[in-house]
CSV table of C-alpha atoms and ligand atoms in Angstrom, one decimal:
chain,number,residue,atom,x,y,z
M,1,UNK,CA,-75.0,-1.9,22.3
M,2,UNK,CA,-72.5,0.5,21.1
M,3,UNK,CA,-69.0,0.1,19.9
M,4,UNK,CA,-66.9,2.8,18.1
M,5,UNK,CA,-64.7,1.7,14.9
M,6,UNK,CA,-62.3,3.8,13.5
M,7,UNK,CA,-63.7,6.8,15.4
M,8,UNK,CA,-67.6,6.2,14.6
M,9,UNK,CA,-70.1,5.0,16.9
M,10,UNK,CA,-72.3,2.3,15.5
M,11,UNK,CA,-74.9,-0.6,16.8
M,12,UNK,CA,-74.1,-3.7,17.4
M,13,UNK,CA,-76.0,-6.7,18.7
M,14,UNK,CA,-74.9,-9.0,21.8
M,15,UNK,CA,-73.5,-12.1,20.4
M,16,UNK,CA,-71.9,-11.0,17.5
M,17,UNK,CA,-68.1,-10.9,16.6
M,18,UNK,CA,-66.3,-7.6,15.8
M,19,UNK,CA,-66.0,-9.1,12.6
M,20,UNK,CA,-69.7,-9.2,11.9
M,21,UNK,CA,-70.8,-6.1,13.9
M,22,UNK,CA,-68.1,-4.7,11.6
M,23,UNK,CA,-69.7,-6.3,8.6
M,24,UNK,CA,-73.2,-5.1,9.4
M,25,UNK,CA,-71.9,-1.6,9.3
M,26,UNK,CA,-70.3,-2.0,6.2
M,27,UNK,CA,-66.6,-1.6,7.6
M,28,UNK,CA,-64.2,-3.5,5.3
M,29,UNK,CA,-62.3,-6.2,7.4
M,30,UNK,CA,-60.6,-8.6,5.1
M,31,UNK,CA,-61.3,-12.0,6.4
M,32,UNK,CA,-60.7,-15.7,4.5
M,33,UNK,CA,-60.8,-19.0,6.6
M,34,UNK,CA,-64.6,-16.9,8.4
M,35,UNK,CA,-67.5,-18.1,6.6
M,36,UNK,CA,-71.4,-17.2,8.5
M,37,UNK,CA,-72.1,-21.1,7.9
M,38,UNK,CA,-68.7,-22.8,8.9
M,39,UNK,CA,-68.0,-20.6,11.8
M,40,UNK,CA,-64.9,-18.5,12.8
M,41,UNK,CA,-61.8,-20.7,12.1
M,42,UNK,CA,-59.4,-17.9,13.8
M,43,UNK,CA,-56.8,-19.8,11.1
M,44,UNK,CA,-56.0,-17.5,8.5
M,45,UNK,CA,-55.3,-14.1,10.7
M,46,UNK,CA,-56.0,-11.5,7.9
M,47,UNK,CA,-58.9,-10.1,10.4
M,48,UNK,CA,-56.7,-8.8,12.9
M,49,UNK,CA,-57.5,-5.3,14.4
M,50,UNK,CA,-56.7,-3.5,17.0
M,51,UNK,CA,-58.9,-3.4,20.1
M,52,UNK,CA,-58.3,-0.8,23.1
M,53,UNK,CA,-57.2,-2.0,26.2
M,54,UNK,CA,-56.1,-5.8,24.4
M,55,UNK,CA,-52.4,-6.9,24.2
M,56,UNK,CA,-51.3,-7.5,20.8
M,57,UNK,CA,-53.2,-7.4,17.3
M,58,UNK,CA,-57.1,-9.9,17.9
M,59,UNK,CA,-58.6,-11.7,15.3
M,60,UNK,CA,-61.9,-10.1,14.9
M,61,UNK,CA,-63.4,-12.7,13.3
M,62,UNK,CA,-63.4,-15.0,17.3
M,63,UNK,CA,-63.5,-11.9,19.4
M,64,UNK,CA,-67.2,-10.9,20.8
M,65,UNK,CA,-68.3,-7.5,20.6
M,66,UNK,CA,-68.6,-5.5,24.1
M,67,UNK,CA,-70.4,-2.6,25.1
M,68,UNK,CA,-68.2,0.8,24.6
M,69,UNK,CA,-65.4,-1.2,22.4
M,70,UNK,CA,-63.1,0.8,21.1
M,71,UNK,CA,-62.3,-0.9,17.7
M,72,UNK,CA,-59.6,0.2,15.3
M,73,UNK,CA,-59.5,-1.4,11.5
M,74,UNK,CA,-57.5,0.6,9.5
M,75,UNK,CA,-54.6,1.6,11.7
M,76,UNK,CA,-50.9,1.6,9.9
M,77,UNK,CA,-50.1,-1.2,12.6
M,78,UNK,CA,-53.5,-3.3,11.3
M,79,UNK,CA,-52.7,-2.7,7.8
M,80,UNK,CA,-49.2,-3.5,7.5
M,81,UNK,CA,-49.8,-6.9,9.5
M,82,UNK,CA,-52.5,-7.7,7.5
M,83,UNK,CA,-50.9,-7.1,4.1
M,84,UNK,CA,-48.0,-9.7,5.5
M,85,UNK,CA,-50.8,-12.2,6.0
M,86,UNK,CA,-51.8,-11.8,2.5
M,87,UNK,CA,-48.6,-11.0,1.0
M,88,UNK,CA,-47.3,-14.8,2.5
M,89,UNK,CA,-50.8,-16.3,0.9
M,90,UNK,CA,-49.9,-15.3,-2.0
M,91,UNK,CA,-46.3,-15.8,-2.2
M,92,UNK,CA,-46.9,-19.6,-0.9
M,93,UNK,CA,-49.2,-20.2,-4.1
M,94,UNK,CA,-49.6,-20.4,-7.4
M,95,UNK,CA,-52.1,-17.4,-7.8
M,96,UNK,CA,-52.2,-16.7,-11.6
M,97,UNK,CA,-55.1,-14.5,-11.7
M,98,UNK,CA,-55.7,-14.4,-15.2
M,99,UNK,CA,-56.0,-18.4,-16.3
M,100,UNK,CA,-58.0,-18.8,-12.6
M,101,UNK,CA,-61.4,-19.8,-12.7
M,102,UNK,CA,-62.0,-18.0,-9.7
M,103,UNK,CA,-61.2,-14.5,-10.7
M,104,UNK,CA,-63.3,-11.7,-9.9
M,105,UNK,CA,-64.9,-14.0,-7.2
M,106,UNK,CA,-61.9,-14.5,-5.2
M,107,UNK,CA,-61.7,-13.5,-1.6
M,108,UNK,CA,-57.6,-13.7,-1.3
M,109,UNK,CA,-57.7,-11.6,-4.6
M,110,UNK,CA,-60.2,-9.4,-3.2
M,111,UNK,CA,-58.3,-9.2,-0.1
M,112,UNK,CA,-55.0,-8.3,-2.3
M,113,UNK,CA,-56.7,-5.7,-4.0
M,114,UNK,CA,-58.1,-4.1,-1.0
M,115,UNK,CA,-54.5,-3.9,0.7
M,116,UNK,CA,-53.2,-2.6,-2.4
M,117,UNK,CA,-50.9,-5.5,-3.0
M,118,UNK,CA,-49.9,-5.6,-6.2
M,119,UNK,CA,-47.9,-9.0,-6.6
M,120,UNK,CA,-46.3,-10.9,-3.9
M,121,UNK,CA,-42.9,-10.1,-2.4
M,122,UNK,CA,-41.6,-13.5,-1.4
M,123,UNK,CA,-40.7,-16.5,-4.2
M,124,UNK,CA,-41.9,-20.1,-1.7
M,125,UNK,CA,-42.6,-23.1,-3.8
M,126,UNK,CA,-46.0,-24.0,-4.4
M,127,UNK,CA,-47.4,-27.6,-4.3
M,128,UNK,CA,-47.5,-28.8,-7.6
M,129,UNK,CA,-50.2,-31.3,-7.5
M,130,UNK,CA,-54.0,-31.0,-9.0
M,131,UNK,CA,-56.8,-33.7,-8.9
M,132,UNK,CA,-58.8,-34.0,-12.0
M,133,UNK,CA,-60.3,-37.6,-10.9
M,134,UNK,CA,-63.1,-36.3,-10.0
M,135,UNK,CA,-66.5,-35.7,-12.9
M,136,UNK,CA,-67.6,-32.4,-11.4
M,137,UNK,CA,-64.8,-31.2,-9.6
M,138,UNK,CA,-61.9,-29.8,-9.8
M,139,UNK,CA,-58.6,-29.3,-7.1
M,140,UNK,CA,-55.5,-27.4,-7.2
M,141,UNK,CA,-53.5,-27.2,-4.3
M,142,UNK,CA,-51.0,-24.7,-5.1
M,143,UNK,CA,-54.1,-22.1,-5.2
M,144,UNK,CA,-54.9,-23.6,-1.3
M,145,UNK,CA,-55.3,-21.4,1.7
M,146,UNK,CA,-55.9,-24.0,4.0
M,147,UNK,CA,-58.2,-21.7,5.9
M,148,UNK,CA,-60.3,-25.6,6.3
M,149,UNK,CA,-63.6,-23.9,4.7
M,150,UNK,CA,-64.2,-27.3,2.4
M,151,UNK,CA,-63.2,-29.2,5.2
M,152,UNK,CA,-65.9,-27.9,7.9
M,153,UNK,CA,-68.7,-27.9,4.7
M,154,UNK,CA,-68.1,-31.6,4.0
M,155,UNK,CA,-68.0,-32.9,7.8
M,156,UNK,CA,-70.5,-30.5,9.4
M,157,UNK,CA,-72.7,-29.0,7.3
M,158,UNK,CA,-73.1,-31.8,4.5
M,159,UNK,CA,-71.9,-34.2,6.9
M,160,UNK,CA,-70.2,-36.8,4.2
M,161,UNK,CA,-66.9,-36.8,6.0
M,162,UNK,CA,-64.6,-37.1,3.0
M,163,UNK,CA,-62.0,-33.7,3.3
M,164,UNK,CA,-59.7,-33.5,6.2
M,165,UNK,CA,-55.8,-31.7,6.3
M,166,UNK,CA,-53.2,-34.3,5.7
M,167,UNK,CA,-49.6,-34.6,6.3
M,168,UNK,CA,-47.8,-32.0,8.4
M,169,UNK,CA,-45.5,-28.5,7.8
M,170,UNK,CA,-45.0,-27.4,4.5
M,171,UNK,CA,-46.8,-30.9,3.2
M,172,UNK,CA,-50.0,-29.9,4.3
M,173,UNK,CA,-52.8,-30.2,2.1
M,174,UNK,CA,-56.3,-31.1,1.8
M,175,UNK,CA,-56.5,-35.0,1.3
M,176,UNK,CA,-60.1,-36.9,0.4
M,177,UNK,CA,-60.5,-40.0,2.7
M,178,UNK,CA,-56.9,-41.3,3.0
M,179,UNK,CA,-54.8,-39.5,0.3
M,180,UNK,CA,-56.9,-40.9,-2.6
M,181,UNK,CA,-57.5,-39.0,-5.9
M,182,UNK,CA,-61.7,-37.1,-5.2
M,183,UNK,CA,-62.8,-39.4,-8.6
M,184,UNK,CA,-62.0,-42.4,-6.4
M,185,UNK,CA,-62.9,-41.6,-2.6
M,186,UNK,CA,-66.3,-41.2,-0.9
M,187,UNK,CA,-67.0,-38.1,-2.5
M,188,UNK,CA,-70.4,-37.8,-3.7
M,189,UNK,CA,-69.7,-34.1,-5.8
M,190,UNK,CA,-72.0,-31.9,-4.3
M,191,UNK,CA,-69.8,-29.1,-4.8
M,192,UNK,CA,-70.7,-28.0,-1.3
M,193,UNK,CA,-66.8,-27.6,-0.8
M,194,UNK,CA,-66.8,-25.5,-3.9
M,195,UNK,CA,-69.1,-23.1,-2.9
M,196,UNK,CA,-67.2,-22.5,0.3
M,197,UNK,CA,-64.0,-22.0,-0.8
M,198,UNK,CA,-62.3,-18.6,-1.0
M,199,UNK,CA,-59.7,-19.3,-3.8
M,200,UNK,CA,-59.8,-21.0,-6.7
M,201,UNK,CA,-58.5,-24.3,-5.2
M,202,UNK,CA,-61.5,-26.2,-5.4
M,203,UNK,CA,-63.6,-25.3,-8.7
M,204,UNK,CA,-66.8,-26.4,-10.4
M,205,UNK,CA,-64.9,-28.0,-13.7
M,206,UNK,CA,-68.4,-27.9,-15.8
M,207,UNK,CA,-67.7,-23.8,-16.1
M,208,UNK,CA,-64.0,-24.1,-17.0
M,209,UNK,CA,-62.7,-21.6,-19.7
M,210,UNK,CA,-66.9,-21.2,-20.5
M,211,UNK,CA,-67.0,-17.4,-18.9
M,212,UNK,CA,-65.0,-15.3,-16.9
M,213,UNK,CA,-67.1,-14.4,-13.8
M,214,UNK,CA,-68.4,-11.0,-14.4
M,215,UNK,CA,-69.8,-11.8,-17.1
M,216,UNK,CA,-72.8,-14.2,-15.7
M,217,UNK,CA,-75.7,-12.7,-14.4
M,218,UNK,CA,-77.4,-14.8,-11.1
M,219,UNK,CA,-80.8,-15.7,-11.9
M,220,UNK,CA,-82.4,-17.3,-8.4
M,221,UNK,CA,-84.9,-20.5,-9.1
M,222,UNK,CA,-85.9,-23.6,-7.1
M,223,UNK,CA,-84.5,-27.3,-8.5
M,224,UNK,CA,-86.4,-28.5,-10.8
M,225,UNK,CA,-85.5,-32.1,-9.6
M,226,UNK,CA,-87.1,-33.5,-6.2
M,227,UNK,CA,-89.7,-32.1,-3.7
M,228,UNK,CA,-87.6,-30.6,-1.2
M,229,UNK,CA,-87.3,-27.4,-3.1
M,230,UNK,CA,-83.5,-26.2,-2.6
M,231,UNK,CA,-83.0,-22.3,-3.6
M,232,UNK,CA,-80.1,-22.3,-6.6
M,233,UNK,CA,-78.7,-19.4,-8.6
M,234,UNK,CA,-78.2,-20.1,-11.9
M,235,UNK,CA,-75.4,-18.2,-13.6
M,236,UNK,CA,-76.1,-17.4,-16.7
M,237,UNK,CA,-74.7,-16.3,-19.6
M,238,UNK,CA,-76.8,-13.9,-21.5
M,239,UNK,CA,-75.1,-13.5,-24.9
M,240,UNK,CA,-74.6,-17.2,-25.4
M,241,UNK,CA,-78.2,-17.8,-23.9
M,242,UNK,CA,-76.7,-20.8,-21.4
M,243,UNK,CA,-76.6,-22.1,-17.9
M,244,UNK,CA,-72.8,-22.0,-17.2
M,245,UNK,CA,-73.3,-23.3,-13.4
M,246,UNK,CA,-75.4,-23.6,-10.8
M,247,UNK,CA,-74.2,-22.8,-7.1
M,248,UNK,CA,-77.0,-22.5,-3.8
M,249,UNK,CA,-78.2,-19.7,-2.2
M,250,UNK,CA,-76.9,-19.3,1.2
M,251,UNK,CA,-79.7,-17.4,2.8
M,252,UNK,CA,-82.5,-20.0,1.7
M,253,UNK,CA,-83.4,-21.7,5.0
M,254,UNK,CA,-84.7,-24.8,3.0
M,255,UNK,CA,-81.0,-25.7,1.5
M,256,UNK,CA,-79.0,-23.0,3.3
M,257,UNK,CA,-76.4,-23.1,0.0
M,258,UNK,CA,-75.9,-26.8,0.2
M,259,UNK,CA,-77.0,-28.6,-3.5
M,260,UNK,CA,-77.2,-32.8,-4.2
M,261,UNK,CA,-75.0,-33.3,-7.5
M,262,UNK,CA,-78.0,-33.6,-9.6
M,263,UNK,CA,-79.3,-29.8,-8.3
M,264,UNK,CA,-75.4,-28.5,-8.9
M,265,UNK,CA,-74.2,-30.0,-12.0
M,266,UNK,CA,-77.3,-31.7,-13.8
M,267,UNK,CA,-78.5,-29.1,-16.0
M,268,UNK,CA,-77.1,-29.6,-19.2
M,269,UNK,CA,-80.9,-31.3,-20.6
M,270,UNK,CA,-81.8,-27.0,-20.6
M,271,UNK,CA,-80.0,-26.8,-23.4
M,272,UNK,CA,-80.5,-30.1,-25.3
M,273,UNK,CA,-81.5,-30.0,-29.0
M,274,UNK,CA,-83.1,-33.3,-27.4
M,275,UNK,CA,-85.5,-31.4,-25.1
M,276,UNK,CA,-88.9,-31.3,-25.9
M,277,UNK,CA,-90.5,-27.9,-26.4
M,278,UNK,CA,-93.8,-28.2,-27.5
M,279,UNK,CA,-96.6,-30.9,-26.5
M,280,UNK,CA,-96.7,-34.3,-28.6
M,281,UNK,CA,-99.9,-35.0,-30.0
M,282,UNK,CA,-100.6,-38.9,-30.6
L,1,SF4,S1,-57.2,-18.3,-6.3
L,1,SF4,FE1,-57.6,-16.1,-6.3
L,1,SF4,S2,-55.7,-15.1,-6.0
L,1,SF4,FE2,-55.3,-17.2,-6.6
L,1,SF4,S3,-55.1,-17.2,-8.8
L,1,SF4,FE3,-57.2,-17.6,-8.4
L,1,SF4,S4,-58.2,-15.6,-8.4
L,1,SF4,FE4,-56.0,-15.2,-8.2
L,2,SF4,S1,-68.1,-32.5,-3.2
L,2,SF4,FE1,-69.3,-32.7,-1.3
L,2,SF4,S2,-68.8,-34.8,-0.5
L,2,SF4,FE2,-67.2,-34.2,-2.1
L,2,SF4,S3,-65.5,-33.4,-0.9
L,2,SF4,FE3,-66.8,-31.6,-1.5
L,2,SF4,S4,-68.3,-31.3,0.2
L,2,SF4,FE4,-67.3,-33.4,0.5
L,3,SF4,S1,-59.4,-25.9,-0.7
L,3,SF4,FE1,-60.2,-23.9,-0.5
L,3,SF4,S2,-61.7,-24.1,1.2
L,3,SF4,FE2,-60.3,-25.8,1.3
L,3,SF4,S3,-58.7,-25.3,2.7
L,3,SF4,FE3,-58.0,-24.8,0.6
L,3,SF4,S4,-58.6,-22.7,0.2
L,3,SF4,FE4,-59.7,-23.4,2.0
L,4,FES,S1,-61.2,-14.7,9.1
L,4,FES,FE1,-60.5,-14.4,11.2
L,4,FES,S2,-58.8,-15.7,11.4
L,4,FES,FE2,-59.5,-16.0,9.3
């Protein structure tokens, strides 16, 4: 079918959201809480656009695509309510860019920089608490979105049922089991809520303060551990000749992104001085 976007007719398929037809055609629409494997969310409302003939600003990330749909992204109207969005993101935070493991791979940054936010205009207090029970993982709530990515990963996709939102209002965070520290709940650290998340509020701690992440090139392998062969990307840094971490590729229909804790976080033997490199002769 045909839909125009900012003026421009372009394909789209039946089925798909404005979000993704928009996508396909390689229209910027900033988006956080939509992931392709956990679903539209319609939380986080920096998607909104303008559609002809709808009341009010839609969330393109829930709305189908229709024949003729006049779609507009980049209207004064779009862009100022969806620098708000971001601008309230940020201010509700702690977002200090530069010490964050995330940066350069952050999709609220990434959204900031796009809307040509510069720093944020309000001053909110930020929840102060982080979790560092955990061996592999990381959490820091006052870099939380809440847009529920890690929580629709861990009950759906990897189906372990630890994340959930807890407490209510400006309380609200992201709480393993019931309110217990990760390092003590159910959590069996398979990072899968790491790789969702758009922020730096969940992190792989194995990387932390190793390499910024520019600086890693992805290198795509199978695990090396058991026989169902799960696609990783190893990122890697060249100068120092190391595996700095190991996230799953998301296209690979054999793992679709999802990693066991050995596949994510068990490759330090690659560079043991303990590894053996040549054959042993008796
Ligand atoms: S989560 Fe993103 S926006 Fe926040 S400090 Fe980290 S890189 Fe910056
Ligand atoms: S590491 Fe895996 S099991 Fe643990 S909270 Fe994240 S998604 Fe759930
Ligand atoms: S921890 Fe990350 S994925 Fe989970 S709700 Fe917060 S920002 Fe979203
Ligand atoms: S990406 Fe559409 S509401 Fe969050």
């Amino acid at each position: 079918m045909k839909v125009t976007i900012n003026g421009k007719e372009y394909e789209a398929r039946q089925g798909q959201t404005v979000l993704q037809a928009a996508r396909d055609n390689g229209v910027y629409i900033p988006s956080l809480c939509y992931h392709p494997k956990t679903g539209p969310a319609g939380k986080c409302r920096v998607c909104i656009v303008e559609i002809e003939g709808a009341r009010g600003l839609q969330t393109s990330c829930t709305v189908p695509v229709k024949e003729g749909m006049i779609i507009n992204t980049e209207s004064e109207n779009v862009r100022k309510a969806q620098r708000l969005v971001v601008d309230l993101l940020l201010s509700s935070g702690r977002h200090d860019c530069l010490a964050c493991e995330q940066n350069g791979a952050c999709e609220l940054q990434d959204a900031a920089y796009r809307l040509g936010i510069e720093r944020p205009t309000f001053t909110l207090a930020p929840k102060e608490q982080t979790d560092n029970s955990a061996e592999f993982v990381f959490r820091e709530h006052a870099k939380c979105i809440q847009c529920g990515r890690c929580i629709a990963g861990c009950n759906a996709t990897v189906v372990n049922e630890v994340l959930d939102f807890g407490f209510r209002g400006h309380d609200t965070k992201v709480i393993c089991d019931d309110d217990v520290p990760m390092g003590s709940s159910t959590c069996v650290q398979c990072g899968e809520c790491v790789q969702l998340c758009p922020t730096g509020a969940i992190v792989d701690k194995l990387p932390r303060g190793k390499a910024r992440t520019w600086q890693l090139e992805k290198v795509e392998t199978v695990c090396p551990y058991c026989g169902v062969g799960c696609r990783q990307e190893l990122h890697v840094d060249r100068a120092a000749n190391r595996i700095v971490r190991i996230s799953g590729v998301e296209d690979s229909p054999v793992n679709e992104g999802m990693l066991c804790v050995k596949g994510r976080y068990a490759f330090d033997f690659v560079q043991s001085p303990e590894r053996l490199t040549a054959p042993l002769i008796r």
